[in-house]
Short mmCIF file of C-alpha atoms and ligand atoms in Angstrom, two decimals:
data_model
loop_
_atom_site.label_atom_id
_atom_site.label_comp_id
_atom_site.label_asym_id
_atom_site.label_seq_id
_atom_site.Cartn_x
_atom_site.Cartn_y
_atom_site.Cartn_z
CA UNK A 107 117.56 100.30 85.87
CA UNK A 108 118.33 99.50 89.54
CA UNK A 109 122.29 98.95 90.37
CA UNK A 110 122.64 96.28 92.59
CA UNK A 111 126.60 96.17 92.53
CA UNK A 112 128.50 93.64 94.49
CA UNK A 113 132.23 92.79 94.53
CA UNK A 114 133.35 89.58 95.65
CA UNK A 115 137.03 89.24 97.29
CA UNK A 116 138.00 85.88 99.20
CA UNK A 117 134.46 85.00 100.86
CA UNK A 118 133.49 88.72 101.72
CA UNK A 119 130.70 90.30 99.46
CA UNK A 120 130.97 94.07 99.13
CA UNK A 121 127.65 95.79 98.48
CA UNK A 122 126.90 98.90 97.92
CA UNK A 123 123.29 100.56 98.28
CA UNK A 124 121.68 100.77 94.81
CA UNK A 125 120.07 104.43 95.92
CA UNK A 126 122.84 106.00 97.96
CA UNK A 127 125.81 104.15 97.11
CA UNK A 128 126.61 103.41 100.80
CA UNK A 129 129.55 100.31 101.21
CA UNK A 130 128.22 97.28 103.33
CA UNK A 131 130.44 93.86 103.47
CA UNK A 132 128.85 90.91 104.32
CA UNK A 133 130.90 87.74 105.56
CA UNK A 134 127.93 85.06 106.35
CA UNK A 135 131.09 82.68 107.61
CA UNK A 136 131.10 85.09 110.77
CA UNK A 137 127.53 84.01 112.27
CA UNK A 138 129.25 81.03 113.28
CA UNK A 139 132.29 82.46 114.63
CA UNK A 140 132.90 81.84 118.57
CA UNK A 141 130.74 84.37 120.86
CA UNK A 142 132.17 84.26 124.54
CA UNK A 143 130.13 86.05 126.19
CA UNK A 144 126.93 84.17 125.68
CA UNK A 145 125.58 83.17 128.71
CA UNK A 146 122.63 82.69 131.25
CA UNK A 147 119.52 82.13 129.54
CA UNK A 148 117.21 83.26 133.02
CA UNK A 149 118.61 86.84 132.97
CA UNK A 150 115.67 87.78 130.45
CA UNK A 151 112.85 86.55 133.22
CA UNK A 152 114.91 88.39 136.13
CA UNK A 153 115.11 91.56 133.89
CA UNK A 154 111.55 91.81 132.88
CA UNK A 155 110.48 90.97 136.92
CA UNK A 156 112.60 93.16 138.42
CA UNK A 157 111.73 95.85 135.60
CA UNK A 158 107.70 95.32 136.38
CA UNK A 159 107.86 96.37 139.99
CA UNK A 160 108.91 100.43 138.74
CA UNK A 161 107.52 100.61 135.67
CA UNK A 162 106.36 103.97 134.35
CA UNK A 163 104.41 102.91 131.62
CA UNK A 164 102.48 100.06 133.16
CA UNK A 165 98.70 100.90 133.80
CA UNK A 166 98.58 101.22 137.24
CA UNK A 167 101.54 104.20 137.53
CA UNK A 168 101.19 105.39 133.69
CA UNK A 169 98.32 107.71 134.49
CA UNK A 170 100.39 109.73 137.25
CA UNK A 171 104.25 109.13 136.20
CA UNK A 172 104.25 110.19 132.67
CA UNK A 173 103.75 114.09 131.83
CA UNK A 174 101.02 115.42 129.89
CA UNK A 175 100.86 117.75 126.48
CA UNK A 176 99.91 121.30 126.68
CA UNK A 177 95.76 121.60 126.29
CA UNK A 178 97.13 123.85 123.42
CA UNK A 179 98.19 121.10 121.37
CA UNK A 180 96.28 118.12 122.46
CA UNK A 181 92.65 118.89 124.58
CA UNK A 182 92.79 115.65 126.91
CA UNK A 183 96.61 116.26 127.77
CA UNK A 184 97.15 112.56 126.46
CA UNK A 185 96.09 110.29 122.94
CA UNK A 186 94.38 106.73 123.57
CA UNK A 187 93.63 104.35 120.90
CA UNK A 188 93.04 100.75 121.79
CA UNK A 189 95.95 99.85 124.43
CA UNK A 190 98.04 102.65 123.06
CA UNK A 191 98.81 105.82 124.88
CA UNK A 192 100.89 108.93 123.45
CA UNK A 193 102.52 111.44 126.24
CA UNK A 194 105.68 113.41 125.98
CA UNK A 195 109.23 112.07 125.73
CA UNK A 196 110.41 113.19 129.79
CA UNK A 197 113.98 112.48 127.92
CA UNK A 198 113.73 114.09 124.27
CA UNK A 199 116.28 114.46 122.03
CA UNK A 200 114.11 116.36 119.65
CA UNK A 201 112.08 119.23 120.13
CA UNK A 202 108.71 117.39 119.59
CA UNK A 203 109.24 114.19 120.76
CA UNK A 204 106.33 111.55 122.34
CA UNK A 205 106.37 108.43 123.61
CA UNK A 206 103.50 105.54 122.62
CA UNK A 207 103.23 102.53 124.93
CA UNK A 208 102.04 99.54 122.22
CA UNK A 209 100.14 97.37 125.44
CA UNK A 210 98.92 97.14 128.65
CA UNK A 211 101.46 94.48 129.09
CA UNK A 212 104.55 95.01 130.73
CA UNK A 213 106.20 92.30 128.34
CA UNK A 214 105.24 90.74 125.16
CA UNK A 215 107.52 88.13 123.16
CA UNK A 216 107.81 88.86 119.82
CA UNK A 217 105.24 86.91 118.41
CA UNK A 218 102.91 88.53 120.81
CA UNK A 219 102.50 91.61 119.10
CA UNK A 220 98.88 91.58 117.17
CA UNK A 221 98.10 93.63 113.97
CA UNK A 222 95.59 95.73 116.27
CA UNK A 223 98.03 97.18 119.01
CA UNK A 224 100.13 98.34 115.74
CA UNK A 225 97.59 100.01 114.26
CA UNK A 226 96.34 101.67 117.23
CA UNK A 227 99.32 102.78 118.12
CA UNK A 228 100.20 103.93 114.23
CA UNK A 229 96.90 106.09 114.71
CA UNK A 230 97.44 107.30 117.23
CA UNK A 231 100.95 108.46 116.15
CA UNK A 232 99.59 109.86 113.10
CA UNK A 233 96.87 111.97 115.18
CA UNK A 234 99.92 113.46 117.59
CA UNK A 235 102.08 114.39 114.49
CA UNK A 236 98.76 116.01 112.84
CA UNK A 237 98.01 118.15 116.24
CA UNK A 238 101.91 119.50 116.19
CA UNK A 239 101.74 120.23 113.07
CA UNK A 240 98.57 122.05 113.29
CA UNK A 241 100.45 124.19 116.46
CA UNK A 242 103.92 124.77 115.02
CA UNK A 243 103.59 124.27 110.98
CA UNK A 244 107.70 124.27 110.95
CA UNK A 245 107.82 121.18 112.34
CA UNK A 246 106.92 118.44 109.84
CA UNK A 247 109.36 115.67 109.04
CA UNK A 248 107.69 112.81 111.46
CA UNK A 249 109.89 109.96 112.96
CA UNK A 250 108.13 106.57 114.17
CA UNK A 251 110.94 104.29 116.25
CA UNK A 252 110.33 101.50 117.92
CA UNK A 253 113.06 99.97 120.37
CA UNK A 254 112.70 96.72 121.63
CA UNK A 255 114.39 95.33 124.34
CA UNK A 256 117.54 97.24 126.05
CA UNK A 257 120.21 95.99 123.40
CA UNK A 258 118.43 98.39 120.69
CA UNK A 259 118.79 101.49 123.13
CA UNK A 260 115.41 100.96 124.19
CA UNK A 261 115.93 101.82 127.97
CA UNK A 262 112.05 100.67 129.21
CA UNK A 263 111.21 97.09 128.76
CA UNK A 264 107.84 97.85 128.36
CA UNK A 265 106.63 97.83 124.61
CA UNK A 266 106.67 101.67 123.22
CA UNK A 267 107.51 103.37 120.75
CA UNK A 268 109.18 107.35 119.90
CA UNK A 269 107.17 109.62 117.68
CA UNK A 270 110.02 112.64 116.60
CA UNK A 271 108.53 115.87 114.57
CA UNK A 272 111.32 117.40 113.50
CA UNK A 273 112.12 120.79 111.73
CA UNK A 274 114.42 119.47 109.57
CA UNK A 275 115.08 116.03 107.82
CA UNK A 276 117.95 113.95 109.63
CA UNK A 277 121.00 113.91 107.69
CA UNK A 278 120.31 110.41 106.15
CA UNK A 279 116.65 110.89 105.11
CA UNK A 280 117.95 114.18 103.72
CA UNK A 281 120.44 112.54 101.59
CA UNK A 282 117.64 109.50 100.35
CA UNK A 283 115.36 112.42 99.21
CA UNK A 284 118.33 113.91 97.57
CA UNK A 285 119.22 110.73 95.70
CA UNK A 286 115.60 109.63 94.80
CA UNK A 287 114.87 113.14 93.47
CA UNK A 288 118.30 113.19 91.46
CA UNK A 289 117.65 109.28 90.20
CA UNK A 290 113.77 110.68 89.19
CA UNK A 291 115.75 113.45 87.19
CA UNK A 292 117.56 111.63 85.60
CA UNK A 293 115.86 108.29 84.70
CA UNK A 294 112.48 110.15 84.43
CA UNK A 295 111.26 107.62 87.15
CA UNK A 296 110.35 107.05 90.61
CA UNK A 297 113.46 104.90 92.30
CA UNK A 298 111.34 102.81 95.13
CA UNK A 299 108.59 101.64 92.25
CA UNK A 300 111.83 100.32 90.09
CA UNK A 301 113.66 98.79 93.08
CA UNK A 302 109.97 97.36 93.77
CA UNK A 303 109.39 96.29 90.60
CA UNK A 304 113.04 94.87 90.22
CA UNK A 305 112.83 92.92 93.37
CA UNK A 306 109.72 91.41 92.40
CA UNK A 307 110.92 90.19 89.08
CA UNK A 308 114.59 89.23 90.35
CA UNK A 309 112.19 87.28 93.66
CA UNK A 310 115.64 86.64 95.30
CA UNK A 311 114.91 89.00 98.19
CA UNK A 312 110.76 90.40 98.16
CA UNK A 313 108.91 88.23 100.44
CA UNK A 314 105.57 89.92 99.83
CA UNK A 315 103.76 92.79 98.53
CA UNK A 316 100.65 94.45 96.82
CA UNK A 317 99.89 97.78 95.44
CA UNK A 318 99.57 99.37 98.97
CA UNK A 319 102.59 97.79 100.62
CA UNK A 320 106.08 95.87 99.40
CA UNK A 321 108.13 93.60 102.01
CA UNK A 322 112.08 92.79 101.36
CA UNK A 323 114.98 92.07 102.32
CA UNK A 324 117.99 94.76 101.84
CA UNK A 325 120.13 94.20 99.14
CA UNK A 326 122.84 96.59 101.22
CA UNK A 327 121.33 95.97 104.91
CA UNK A 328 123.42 98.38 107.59
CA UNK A 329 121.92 96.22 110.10
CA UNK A 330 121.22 92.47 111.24
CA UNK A 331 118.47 90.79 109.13
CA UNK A 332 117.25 93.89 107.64
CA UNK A 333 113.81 93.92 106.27
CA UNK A 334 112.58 97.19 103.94
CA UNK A 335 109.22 98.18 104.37
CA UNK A 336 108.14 100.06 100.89
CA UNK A 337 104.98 102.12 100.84
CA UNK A 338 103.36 102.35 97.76
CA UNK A 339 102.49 105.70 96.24
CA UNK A 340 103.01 108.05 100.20
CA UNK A 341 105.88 110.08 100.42
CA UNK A 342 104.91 110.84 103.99
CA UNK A 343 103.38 109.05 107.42
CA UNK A 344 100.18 110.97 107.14
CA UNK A 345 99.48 110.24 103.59
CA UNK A 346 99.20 106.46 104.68
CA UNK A 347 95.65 105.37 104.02
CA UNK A 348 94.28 102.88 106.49
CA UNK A 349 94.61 100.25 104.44
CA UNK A 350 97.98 100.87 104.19
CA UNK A 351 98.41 101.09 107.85
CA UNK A 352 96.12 98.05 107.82
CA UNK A 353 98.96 96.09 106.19
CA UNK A 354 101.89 97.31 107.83
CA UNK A 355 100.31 95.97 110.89
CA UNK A 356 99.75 92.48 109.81
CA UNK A 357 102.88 92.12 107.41
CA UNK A 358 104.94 93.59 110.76
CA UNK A 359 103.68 91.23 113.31
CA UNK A 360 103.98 88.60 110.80
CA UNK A 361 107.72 89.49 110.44
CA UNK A 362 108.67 89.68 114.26
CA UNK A 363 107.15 86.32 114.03
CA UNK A 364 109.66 85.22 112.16
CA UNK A 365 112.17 86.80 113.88
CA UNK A 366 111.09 84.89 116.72
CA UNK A 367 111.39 82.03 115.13
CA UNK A 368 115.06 82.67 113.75
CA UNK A 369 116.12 83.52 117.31
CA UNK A 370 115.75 87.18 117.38
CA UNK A 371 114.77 89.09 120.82
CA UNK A 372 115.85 92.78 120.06
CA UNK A 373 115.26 94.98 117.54
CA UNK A 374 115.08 98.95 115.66
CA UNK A 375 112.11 99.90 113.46
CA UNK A 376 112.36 103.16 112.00
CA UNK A 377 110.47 104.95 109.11
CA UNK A 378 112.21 107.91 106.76
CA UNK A 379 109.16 109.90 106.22
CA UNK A 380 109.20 112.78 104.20
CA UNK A 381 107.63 116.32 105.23
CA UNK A 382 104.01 116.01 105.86
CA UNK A 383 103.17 119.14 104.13
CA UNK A 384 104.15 118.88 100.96
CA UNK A 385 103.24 115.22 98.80
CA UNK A 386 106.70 113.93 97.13
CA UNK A 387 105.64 110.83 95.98
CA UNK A 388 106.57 111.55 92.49
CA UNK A 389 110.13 110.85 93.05
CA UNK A 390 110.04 109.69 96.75
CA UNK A 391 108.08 107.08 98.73
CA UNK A 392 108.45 106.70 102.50
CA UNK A 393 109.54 103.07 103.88
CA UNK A 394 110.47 101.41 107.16
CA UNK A 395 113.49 100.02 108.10
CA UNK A 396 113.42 96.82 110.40
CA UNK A 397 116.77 95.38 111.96
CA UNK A 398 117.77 92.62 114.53
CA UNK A 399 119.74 93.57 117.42
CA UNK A 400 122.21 91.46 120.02
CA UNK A 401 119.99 88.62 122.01
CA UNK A 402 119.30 90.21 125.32
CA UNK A 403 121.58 89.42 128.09
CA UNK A 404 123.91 90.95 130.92
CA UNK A 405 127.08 89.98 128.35
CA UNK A 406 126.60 89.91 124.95
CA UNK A 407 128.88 90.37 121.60
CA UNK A 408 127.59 93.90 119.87
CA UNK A 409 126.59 93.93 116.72
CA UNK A 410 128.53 97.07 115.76
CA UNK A 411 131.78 98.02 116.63
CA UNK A 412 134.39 100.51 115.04
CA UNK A 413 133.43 99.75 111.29
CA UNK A 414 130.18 101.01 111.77
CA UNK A 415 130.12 104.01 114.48
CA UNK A 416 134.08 105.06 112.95
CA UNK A 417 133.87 104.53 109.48
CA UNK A 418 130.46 103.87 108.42
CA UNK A 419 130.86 100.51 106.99
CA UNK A 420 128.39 98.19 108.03
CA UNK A 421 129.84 94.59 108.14
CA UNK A 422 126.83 92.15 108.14
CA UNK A 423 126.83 88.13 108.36
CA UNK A 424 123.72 87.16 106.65
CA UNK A 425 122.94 87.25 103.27
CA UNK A 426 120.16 89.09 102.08
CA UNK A 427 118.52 86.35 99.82
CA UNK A 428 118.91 83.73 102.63
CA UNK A 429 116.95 85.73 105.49
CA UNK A 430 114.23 86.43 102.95
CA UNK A 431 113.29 82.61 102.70
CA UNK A 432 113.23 82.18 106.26
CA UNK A 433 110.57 85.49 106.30
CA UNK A 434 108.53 84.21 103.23
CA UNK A 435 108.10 80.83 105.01
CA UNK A 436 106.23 82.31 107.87
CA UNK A 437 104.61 85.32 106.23
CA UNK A 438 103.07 83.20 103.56
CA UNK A 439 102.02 80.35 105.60
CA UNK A 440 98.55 81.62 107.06
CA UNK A 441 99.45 81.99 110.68
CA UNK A 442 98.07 84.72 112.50
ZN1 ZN B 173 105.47 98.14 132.32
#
C-alpha cells in the first residue's frame, strides 16, 4: 500500500514523497502572487538571434567546433542518428560526459519537438553509453538531461541534451534504489508497479499509460509542474526496448505540448537510471523526471530560493491533480 501522506495547515498542503519520505509544501494561492520583474516579451527573439550568429552546435560550425571521442571508444570520433549528434561535453562535470544536439535547428518552440528527433537522439544516447561501457566496465550508472532554455542551466540555446556515465549512482538515485529495494523487502513487492497501479485506480493524477510506459503527475513534485515518467518492467536506460523508447518519444512531445500551451518555455528532464550491468527491475524501475522552469527573460522571479538549495524543502504552487487535467486534455486529444 502506497502512502500518499499530506497535512493540511491554513491553505498550505504538506506532502511528503510516498517512496523517500522527502517534505514538499504546496501553496497554489502563490501562482498568483505579484511577480515584478516580468517584463519585455521581445528579449526571447533578441536572445535566440543574437545566440544563432556563434553557435557551436549549429550545422555549419558543429562539424569543426565541437571535439571528437577517442577512435578507442567510438570508430567515427562522433554518433549520428537522424538530426542528432553525440560529441564530448568540452565542459564536463563527470568523467564520461557527452553532449547530443536534438536538431538541426538552432531554435524550436516547445511544441516543435517531434517524436522522431527524441528517439534519435535516445538511440543514439543509448549507443554512446553502450560503447563506454564496453571501454571502461566501471562506469555504468547512465544520466540523460535535457536543459531547455538558459533558466534551466542550459547555457546553449540550441536544443541538446547531456548523456553522464557515471561510476557511482548520484546521491539521490542512490537513496531511491535504497528505498525501493527496502519497500520490495518488506512488502514483498515492486514500489513503481504499486504507485502505478495506485495512481491508475485513484485517476486523480495518471494522465496516461500502458504496459510499456506510465505518465503522472507527482504526488510530492520538487519542481514546477512535475510530470513522472514510469518505465514499465527496465531498471536501466539500456534495457528500454524500442517500443518503449517509441513511447517516451510521443508521450514527451505530447507533454511539452502542453506545456506550451500552459505557458511554459523552460524546462529539466532527467532520468534515474539504474546500473546498466546488472537488471534490478525486481524491486526498481527507472523513470524520468520532467519539471517547468522560470519563463525566459533578462529578469525573472526564480523558482527556487533558500527553501530548496538551504533546506531541501521544495515549496511548489500547483497542485498535482490540477496540472494533470490540463496534460490529459492535450495528450488524449489526438494531436500530433
Ligand atoms: Zn545553433
Amino acid at each position: 500500500m502506497i502512502q500518499f501522506r499530506k497535512v493540511l495547515r491554513d491553505q498550505i498542503e504538506y506532502r511528503f514523497d510516498p517512496l523517500t519520505g522527502a517534505q514538499v509544501r504546496i501553496n497554489p494561492a502563490r501562482a498568483k502572487r505579484i511577480r515584478q520583474g516580468e517584463t519585455r516579451e521581445d528579449e526571447l527573439d533578441q536572445l535566440i538571434e543574437a545566440s544563432r550568429r556563434a553557435c557551436p552546435f549549429c550545422p555549419e560550425r558543429v562539424e569543426t567546433e565541437t571535439p571528437r571521442f577517442s577512435r578507442e571508444i567510438i570508430d567515427d570520433g562522433r554518433i549520428r542518428i537522424g538530426e542528432s549528434l553525440i560529441f564530448p561535453n568540452l565542459n564536463p562535470f563527470g568523467e564520461c560526459h557527452a553532449v547530443g544536439t536534438l536538431s538541426k535547428e538552432h531554435f524550436l518552440y516547445l511544441d516543435e519537438f517531434v517524436p522522431e528527433m527524441i528517439r534519435d537522439n535516445l538511440g543514439a544516447a543509448t549507443s554512446y553509453i553502450i560503447s563506454v561501457h564496453a571501454h571502461d566496465s566501471e562506469a555504468k550508472y547512465p544520466v540523460y538531461m535535457w536543459n531547455y532554455m538558459p533558466p534551466s542551466a542550459g547555457s546553449i540555446i540550441h536544443p541538446h541534451v547531456q548523456i553522464l556515465l557515471e561510476r557511482q549512482p548520484t546521491p539521490h538515485l542512490s537513496n531511491v534504489i535504497a528505498k525501493s529495494l527496502n519497500y520490495y523487502r518488506e512488502n514483498g513487492k515492486n514500489y513503481w508497479a504499486c504507485l502505478v497501479e495506485e495512481e491508475r485506480g485513484l485517476d486523480e493524477r495518471f494522465v496516461i499509460g500502458n504496459d510499456l510506459l506510465s505518465v503522472l503527475a507527482s504526488f510530492a513534485p520538487c519542481g514546477f509542474n512535475e510530470v513522472y515518467f514510469i518505465f514499465n518492467g527496465a531498471s536501466s536506460l539500456v534495457q528500454l526496448n524500442e517500443r518503449q523508447m517509441e513511447t517516451f518519444s510521443i508521450y514527451l512531445s505530447k507533454v511539452l505540448k502542453a506545456y506550451k500551451d500552459m505557458g511554459v518555455g523552460s524546462f529539466n528532464l532527467a532520468t534515474l537510471s539504474g546500473p546498466i550491468d546488472q537488471s534490478q527491475s525486481e524491486f526498481y524501475w527507472m523513470s524520468a523526471k520532467l519539471i517547468s522552469r522560470p519563463y525566459p527573460r533578462g529578469i525573472y522571479t526564480n523558482d527556487s530560493g533558500p527553501m530548496e538549495r538551504m533546506q531541501s524543502v521544495w515549496v511548489i504552487d500547483t497542485l498535482p491533480e490540477e496540472l494533470a487535467k490540463k496534460i490529459k486534455v492535450v495528450i488524449t486529444s489526438g494531436r500530433s
